[in-house]
PDB file of N, CA and C in Angstrom:
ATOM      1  N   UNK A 174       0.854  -1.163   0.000  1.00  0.00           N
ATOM      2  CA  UNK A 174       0.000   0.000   0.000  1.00  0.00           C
ATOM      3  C   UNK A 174       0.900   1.226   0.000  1.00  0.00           C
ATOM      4  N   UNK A 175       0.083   1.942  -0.816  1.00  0.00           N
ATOM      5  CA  UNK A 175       1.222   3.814  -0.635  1.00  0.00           C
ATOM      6  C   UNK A 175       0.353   4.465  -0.160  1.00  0.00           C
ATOM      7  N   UNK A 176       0.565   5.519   0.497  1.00  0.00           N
ATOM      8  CA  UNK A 176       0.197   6.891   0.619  1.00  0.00           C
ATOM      9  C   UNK A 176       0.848   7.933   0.681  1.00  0.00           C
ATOM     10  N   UNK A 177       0.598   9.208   0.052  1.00  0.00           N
ATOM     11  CA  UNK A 177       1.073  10.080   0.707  1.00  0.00           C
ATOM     12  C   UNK A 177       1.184  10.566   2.168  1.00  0.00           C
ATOM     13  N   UNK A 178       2.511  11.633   2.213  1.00  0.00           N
ATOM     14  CA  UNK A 178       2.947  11.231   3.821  1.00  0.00           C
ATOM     15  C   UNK A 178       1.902  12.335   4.346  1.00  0.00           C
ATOM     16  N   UNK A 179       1.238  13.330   3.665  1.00  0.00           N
ATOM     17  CA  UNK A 179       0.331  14.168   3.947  1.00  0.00           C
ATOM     18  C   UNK A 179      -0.899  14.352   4.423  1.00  0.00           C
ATOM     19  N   UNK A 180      -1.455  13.155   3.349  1.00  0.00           N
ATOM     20  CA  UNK A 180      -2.912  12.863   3.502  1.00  0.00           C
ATOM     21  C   UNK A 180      -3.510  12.323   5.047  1.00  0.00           C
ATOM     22  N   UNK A 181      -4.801  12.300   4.588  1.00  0.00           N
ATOM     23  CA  UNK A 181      -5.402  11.847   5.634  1.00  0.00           C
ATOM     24  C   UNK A 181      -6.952  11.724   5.103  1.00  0.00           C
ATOM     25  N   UNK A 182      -7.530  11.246   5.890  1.00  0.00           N
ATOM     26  CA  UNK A 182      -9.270  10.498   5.514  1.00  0.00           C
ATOM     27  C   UNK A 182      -9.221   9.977   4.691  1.00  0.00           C
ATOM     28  N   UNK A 183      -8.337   8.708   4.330  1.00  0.00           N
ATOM     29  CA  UNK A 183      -8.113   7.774   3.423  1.00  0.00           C
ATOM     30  C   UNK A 183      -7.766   8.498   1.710  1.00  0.00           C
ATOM     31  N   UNK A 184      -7.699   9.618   1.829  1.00  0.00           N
ATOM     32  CA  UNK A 184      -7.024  10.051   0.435  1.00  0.00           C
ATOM     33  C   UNK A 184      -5.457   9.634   0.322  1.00  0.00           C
ATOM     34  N   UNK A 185      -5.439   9.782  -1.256  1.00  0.00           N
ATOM     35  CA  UNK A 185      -3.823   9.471  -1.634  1.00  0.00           C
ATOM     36  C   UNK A 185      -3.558   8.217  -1.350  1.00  0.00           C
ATOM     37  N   UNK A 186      -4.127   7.178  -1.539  1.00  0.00           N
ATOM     38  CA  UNK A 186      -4.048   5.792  -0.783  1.00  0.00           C
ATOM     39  C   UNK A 186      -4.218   4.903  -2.348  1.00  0.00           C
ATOM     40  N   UNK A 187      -3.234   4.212  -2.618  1.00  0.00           N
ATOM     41  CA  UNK A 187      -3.341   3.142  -4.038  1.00  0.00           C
ATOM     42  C   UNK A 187      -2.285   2.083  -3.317  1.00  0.00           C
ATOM     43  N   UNK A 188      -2.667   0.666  -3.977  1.00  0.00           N
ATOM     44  CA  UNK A 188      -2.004  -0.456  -3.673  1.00  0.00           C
ATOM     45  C   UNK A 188      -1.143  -0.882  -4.714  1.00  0.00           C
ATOM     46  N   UNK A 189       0.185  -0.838  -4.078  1.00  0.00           N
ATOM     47  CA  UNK A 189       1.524  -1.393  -5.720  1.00  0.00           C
ATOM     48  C   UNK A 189       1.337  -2.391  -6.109  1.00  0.00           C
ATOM     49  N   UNK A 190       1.621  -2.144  -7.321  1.00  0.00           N
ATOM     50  CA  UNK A 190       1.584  -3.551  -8.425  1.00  0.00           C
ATOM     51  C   UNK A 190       2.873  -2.810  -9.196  1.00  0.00           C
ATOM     52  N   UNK A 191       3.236  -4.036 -10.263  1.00  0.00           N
ATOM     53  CA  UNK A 191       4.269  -3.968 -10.659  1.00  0.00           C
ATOM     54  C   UNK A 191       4.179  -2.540 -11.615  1.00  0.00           C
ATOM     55  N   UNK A 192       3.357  -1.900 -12.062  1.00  0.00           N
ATOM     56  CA  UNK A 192       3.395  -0.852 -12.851  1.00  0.00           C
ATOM     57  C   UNK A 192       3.797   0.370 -12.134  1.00  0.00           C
ATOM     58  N   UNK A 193       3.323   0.549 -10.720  1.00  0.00           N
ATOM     59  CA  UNK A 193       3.569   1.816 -10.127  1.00  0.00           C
ATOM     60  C   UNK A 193       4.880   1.231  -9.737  1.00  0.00           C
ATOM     61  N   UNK A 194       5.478   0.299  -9.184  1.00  0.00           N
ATOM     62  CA  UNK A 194       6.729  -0.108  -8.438  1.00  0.00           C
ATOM     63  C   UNK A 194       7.504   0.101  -9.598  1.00  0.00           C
ATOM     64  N   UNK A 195       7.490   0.020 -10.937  1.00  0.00           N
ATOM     65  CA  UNK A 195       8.642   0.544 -12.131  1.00  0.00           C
ATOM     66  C   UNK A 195       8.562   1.834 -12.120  1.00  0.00           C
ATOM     67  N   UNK A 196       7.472   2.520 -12.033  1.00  0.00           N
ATOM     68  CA  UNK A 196       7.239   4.106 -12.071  1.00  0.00           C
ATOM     69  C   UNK A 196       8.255   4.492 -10.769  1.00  0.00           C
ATOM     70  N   UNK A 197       7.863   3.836  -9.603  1.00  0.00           N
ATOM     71  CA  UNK A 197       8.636   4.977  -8.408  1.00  0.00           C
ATOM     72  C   UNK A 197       9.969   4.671  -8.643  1.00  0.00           C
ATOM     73  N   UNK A 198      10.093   3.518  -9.015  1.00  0.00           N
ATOM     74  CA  UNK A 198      12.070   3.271  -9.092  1.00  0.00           C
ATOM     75  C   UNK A 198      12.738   4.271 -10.410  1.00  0.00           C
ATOM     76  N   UNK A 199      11.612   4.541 -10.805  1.00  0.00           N
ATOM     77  CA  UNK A 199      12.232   5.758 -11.992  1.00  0.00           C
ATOM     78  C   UNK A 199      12.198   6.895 -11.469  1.00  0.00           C
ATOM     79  N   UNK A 200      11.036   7.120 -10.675  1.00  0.00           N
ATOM     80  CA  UNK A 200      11.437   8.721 -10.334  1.00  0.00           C
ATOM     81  C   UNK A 200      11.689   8.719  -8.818  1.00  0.00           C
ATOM     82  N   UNK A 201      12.188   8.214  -8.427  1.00  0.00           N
ATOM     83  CA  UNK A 201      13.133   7.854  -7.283  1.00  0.00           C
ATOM     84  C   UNK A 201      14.867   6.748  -7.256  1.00  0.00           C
ATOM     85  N   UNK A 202      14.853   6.815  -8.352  1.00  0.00           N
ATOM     86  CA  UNK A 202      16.242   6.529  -9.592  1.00  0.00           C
ATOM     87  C   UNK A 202      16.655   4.908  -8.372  1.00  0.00           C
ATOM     88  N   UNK A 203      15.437   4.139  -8.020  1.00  0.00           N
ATOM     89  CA  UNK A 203      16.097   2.584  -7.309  1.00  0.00           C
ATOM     90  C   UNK A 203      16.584   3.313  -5.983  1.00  0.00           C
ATOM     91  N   UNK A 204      15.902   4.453  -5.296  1.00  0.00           N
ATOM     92  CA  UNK A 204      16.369   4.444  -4.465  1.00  0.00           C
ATOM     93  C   UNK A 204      17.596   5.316  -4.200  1.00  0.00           C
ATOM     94  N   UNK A 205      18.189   6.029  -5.003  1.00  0.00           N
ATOM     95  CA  UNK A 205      18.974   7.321  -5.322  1.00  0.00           C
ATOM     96  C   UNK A 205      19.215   8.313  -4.515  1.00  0.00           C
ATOM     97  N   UNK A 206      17.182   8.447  -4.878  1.00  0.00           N
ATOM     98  CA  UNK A 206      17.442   9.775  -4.859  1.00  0.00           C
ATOM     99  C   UNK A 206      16.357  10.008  -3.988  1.00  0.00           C
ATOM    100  N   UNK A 207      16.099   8.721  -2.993  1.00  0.00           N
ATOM    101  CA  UNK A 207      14.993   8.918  -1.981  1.00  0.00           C
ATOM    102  C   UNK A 207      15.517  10.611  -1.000  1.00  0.00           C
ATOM    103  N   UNK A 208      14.422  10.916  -0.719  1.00  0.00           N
ATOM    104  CA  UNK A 208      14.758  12.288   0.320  1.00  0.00           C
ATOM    105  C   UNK A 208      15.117  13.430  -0.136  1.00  0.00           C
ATOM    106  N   UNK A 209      15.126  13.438  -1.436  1.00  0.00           N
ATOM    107  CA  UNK A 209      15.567  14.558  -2.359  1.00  0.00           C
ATOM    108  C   UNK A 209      14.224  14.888  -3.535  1.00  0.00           C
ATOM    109  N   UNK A 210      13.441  13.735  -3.841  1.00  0.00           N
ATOM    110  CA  UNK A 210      12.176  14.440  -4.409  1.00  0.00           C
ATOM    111  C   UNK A 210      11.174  14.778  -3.480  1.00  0.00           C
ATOM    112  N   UNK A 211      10.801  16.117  -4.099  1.00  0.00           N
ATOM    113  CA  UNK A 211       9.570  16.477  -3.375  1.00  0.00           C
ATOM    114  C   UNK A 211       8.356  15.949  -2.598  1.00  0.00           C
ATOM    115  N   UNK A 212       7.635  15.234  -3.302  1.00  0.00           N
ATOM    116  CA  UNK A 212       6.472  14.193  -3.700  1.00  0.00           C
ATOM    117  C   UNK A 212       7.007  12.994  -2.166  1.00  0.00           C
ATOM    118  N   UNK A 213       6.490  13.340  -1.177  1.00  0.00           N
ATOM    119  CA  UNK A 213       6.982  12.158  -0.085  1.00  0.00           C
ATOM    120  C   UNK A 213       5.732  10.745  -0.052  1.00  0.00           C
ATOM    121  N   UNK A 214       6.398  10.036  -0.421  1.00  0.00           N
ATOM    122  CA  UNK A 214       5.201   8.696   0.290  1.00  0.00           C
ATOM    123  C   UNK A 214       5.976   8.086   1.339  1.00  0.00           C
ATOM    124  N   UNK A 215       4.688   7.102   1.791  1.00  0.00           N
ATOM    125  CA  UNK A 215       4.784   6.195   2.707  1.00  0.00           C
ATOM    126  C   UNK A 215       4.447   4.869   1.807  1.00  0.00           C
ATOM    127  N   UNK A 216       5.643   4.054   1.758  1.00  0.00           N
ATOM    128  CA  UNK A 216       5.092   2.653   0.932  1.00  0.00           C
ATOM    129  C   UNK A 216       4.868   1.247   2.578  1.00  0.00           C
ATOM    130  N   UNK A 217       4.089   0.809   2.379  1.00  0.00           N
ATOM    131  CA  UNK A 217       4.019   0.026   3.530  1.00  0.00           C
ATOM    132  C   UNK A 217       3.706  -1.671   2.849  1.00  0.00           C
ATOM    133  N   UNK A 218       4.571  -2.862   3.083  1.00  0.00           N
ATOM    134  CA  UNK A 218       4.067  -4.282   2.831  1.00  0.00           C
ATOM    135  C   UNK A 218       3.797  -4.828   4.169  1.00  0.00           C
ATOM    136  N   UNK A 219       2.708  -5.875   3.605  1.00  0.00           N
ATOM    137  CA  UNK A 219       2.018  -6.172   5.489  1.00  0.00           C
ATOM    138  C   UNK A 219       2.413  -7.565   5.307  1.00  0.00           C
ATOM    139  N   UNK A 220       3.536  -7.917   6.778  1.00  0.00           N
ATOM    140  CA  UNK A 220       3.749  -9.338   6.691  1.00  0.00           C
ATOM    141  C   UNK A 220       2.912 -10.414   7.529  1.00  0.00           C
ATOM    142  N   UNK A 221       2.236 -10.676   6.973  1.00  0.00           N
ATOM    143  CA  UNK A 221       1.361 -11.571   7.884  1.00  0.00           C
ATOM    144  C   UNK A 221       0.235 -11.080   9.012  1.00  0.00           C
ATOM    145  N   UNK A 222      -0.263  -9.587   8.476  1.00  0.00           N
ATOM    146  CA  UNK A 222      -0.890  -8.728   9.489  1.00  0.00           C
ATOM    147  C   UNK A 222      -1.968  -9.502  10.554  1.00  0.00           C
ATOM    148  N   UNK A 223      -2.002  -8.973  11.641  1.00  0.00           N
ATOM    149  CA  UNK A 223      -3.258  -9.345  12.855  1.00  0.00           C
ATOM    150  C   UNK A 223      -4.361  -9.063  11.916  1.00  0.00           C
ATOM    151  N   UNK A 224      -5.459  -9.904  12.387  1.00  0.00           N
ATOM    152  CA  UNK A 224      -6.599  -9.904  11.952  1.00  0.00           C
ATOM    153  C   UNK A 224      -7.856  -9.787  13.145  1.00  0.00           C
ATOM    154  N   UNK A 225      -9.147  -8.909  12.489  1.00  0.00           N
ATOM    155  CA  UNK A 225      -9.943  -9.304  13.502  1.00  0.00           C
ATOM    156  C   UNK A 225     -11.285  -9.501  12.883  1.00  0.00           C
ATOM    157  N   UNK A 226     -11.823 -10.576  13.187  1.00  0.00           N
ATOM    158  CA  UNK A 226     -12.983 -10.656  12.330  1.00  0.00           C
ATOM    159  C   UNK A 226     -12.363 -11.091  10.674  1.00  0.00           C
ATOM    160  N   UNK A 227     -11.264 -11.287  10.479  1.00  0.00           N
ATOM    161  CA  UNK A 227     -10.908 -11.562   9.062  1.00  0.00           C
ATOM    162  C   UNK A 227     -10.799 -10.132   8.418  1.00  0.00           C
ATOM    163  N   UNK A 228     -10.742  -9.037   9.593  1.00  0.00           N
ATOM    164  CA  UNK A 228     -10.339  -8.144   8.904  1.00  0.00           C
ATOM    165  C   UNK A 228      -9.210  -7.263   9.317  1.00  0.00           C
ATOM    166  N   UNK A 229      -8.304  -6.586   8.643  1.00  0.00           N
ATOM    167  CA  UNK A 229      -7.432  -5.497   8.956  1.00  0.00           C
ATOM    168  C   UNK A 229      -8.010  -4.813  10.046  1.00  0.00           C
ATOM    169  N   UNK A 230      -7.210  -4.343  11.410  1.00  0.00           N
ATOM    170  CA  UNK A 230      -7.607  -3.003  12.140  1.00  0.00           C
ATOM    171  C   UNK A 230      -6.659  -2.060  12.549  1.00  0.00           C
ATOM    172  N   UNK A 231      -6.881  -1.334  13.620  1.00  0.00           N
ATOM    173  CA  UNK A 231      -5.710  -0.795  14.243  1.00  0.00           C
ATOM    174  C   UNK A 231      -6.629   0.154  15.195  1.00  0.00           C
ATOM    175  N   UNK A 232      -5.717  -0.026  16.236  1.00  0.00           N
ATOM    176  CA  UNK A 232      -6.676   0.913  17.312  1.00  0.00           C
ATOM    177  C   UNK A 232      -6.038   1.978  18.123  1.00  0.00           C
ATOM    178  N   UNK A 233      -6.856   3.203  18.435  1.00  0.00           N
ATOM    179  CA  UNK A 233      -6.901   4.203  18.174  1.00  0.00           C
ATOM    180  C   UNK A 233      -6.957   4.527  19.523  1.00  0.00           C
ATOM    181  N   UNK A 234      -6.070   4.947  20.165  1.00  0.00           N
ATOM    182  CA  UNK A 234      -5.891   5.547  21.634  1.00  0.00           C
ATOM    183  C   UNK A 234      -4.932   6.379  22.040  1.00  0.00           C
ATOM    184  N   UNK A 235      -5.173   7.094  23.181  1.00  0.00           N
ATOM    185  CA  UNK A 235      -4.024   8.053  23.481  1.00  0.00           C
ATOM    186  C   UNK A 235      -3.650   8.094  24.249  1.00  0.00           C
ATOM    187  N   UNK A 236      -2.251   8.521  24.276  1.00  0.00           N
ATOM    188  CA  UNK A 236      -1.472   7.867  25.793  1.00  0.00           C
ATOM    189  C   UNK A 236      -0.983   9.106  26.336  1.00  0.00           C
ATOM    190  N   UNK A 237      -0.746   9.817  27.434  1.00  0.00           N
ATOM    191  CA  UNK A 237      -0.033  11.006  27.910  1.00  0.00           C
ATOM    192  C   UNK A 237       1.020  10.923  29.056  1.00  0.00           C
ATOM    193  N   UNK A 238       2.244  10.616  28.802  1.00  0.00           N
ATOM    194  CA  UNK A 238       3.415  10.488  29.302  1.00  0.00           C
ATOM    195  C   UNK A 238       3.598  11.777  29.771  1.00  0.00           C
ATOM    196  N   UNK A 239       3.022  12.301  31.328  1.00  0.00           N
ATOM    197  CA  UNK A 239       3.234  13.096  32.128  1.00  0.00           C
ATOM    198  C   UNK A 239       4.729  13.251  32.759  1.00  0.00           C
ATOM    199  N   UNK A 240       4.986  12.321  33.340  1.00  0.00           N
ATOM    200  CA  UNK A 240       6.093  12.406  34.526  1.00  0.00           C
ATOM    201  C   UNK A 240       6.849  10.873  34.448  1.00  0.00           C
ATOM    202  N   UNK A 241       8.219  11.399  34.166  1.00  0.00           N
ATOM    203  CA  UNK A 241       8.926   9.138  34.160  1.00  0.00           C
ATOM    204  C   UNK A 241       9.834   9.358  35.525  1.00  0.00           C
ATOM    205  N   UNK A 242       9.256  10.072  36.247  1.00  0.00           N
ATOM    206  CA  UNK A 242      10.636   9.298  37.599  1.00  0.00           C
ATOM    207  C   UNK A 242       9.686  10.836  38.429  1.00  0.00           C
ATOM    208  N   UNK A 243       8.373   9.938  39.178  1.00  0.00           N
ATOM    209  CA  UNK A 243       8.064   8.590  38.805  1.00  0.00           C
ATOM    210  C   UNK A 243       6.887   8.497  37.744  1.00  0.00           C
ATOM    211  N   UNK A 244       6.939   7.713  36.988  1.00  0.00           N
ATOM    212  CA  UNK A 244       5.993   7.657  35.714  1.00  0.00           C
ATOM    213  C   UNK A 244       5.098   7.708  36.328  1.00  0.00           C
ATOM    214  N   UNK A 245       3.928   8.461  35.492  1.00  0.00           N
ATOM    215  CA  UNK A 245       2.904   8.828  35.523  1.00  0.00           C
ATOM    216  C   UNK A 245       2.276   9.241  34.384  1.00  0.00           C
ATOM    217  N   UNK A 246       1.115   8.367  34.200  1.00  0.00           N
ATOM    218  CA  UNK A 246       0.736   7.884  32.635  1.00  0.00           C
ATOM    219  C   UNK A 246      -0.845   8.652  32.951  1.00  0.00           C
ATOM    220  N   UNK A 247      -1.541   8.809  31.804  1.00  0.00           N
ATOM    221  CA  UNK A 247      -2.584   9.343  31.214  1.00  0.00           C
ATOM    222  C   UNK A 247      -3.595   8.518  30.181  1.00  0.00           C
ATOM    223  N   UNK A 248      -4.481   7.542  30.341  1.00  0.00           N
ATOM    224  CA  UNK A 248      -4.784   7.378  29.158  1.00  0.00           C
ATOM    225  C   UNK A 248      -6.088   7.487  29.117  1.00  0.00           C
ATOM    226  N   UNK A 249      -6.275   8.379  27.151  1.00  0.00           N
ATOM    227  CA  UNK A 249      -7.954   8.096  27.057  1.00  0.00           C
ATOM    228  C   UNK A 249      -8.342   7.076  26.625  1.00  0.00           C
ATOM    229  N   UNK A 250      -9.634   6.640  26.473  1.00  0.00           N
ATOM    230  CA  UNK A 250     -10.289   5.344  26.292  1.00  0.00           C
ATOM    231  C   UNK A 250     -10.140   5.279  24.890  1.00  0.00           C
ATOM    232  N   UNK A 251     -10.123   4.229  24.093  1.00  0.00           N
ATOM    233  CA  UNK A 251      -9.518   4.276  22.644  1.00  0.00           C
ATOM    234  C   UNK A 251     -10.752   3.576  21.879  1.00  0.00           C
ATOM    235  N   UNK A 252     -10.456   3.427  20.583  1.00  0.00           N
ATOM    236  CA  UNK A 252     -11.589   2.135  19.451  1.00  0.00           C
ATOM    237  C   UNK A 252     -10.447   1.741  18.576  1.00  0.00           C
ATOM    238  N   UNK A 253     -11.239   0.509  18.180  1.00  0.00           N
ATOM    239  CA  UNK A 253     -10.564   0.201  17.096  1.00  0.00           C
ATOM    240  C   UNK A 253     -11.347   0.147  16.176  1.00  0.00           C
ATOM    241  N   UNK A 254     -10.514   0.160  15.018  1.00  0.00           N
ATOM    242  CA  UNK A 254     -11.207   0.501  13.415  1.00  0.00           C
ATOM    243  C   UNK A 254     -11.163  -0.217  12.811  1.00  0.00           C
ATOM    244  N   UNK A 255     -11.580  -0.968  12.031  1.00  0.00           N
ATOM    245  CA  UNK A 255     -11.502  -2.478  10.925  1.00  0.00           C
ATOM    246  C   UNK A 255     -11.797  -2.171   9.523  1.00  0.00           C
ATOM    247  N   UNK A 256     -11.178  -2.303   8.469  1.00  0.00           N
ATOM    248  CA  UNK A 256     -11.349  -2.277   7.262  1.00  0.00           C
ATOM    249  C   UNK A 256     -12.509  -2.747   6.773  1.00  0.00           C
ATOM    250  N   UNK A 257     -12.621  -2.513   5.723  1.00  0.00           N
ATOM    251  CA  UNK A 257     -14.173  -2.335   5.070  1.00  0.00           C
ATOM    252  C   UNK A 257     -14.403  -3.957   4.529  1.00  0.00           C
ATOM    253  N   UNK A 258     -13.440  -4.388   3.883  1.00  0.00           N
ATOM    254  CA  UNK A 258     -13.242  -5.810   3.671  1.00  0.00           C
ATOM    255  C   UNK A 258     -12.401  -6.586   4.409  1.00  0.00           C
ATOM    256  N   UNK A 259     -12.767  -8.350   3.801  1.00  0.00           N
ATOM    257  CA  UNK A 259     -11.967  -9.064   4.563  1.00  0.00           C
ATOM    258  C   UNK A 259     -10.979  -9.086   4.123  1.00  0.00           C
ATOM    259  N   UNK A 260      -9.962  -9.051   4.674  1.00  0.00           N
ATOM    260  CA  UNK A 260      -8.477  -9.504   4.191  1.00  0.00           C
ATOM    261  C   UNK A 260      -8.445 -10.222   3.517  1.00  0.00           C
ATOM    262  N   UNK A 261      -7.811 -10.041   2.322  1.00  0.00           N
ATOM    263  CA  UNK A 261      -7.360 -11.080   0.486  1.00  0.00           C
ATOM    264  C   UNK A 261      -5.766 -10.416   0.718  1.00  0.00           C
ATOM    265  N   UNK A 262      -4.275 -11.113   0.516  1.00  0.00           N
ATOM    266  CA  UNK A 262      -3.391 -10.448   0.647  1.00  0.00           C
ATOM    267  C   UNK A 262      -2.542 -10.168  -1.091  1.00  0.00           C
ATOM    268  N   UNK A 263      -4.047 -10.797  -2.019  1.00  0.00           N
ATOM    269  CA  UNK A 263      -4.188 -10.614  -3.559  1.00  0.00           C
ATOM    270  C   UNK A 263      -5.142  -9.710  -4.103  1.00  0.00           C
ATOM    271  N   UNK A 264      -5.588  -9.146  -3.054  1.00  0.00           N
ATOM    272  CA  UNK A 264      -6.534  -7.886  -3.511  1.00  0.00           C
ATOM    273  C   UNK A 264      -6.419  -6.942  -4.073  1.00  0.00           C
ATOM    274  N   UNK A 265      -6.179  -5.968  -4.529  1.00  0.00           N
ATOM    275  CA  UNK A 265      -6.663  -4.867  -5.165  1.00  0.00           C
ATOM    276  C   UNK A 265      -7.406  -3.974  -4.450  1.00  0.00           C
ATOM    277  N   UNK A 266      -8.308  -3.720  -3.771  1.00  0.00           N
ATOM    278  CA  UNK A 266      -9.566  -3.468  -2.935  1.00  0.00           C
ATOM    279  C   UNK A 266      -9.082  -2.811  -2.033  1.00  0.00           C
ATOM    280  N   UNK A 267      -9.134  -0.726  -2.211  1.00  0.00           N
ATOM    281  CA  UNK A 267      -8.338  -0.080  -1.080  1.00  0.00           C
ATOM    282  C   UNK A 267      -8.483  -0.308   0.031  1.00  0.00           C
ATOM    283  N   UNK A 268     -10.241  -0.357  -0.037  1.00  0.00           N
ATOM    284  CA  UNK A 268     -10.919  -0.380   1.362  1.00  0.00           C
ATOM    285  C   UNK A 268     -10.326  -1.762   2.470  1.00  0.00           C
ATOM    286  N   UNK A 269      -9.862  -2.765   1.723  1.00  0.00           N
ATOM    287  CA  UNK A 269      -9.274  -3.970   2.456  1.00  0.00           C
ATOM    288  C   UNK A 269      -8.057  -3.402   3.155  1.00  0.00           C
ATOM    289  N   UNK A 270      -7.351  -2.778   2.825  1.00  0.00           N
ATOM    290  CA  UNK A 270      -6.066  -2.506   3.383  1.00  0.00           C
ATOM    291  C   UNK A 270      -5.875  -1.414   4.483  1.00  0.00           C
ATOM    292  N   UNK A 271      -6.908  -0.433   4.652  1.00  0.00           N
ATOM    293  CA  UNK A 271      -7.461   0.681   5.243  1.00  0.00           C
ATOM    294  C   UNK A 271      -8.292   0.617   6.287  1.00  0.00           C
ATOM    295  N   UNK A 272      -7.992   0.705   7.185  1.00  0.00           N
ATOM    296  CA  UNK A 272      -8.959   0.757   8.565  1.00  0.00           C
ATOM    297  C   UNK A 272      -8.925   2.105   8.445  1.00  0.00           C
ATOM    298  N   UNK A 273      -9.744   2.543   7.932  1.00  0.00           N
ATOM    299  CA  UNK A 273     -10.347   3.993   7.937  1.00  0.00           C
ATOM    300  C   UNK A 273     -11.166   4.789   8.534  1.00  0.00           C
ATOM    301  N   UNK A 274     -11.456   5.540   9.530  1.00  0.00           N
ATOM    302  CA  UNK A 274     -12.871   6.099  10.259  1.00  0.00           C
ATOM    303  C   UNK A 274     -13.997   6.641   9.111  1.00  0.00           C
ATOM    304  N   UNK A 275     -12.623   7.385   7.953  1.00  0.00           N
ATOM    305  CA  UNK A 275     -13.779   8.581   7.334  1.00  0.00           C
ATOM    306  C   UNK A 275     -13.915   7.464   5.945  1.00  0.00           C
ATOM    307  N   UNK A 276     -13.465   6.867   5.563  1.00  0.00           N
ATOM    308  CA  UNK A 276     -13.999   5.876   4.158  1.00  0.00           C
ATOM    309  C   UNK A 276     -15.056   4.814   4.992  1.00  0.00           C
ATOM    310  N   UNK A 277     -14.676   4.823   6.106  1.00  0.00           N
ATOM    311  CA  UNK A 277     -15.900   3.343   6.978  1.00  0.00           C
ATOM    312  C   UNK A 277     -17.612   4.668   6.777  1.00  0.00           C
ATOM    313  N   UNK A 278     -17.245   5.599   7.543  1.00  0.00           N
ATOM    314  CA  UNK A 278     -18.681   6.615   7.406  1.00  0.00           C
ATOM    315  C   UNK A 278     -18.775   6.948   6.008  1.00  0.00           C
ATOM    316  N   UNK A 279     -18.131   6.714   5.270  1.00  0.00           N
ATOM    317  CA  UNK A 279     -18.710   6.721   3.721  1.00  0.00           C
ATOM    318  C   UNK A 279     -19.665   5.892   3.384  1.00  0.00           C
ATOM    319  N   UNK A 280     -18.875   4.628   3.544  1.00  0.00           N
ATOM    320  CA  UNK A 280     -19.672   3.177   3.455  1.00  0.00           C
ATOM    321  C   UNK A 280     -20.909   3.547   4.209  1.00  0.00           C
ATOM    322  N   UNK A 281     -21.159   3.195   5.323  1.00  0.00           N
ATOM    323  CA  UNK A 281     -22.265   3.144   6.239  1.00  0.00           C
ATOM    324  C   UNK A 281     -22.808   4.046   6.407  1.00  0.00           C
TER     325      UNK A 281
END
C-alpha cells in the first residue's frame, strides 16, 4: 500500500503492483534519490498482518506520558477501526487494506 505522507481520511491511498513499483524506481532513480524528491510517500508491505474478524484493524488511543521518575501515565479510552473488507493479501480493494474512520462513514 502507498500513501502520501500528507494525507489523511483515506485520500492518496493506491495499492503497488508492478506498474507503479517501475514508475517509483524511476522517479526515485532505485532508491537514489529517496529524500531529495519532493512528492513524499509512505510505501508500507504487510507481513502476515493481525486480523480481527478476518479483517485489517488498528486501534486508536491516546497515551499522555506526564512524569517518568516517577511515571505517571494518562490514558484516554480508545476504538478500534476495521477495514471495510476481509483480508485477500491478492486484492486490489483499497478499502481492504485501510482501517479507515472517514472511508468506513462513507460506506455506512
Amino acid at each position: 500500500m502507498v500513501k502520501d505522507s500528507g494525507s489523511h481520511m483515506g485520500n492518496g491511498i493506491f495499492i503497488m503492483n508492478e506498474e507503479y513499483e517501475e514508475e517509483f524506481r524511476g522517479v526515485y532513480g532505485n532508491g537514489t534519490l529517496c529524500g531529495l524528491e519532493k512528492s513524499r510517500k509512505i510505501v508500507q508491505k504487510y507481513v502476515k498482518p493481525l486480523l480481527l474478524l478476518d479483517r485489517k484493524f488498528d486501534i486508536r488511543m491516546f497515551l499522555l506520558l506526564s512524569s517518568s521518575n516517577p511515571y505517571m501515565a494518562y490514558m484516554h479510552e480508545g476504538f478500534v477501526k476495521l477495514s471495510l473488507h476481509p483480508y485477500d493479501q491478492n486484492s486490489n480493494i483499497k478499502g481492504m487494506f485501510a482501517a479507515n474512520t472517514h472511508q468506513s462513514e462513507k460506506f455506512f
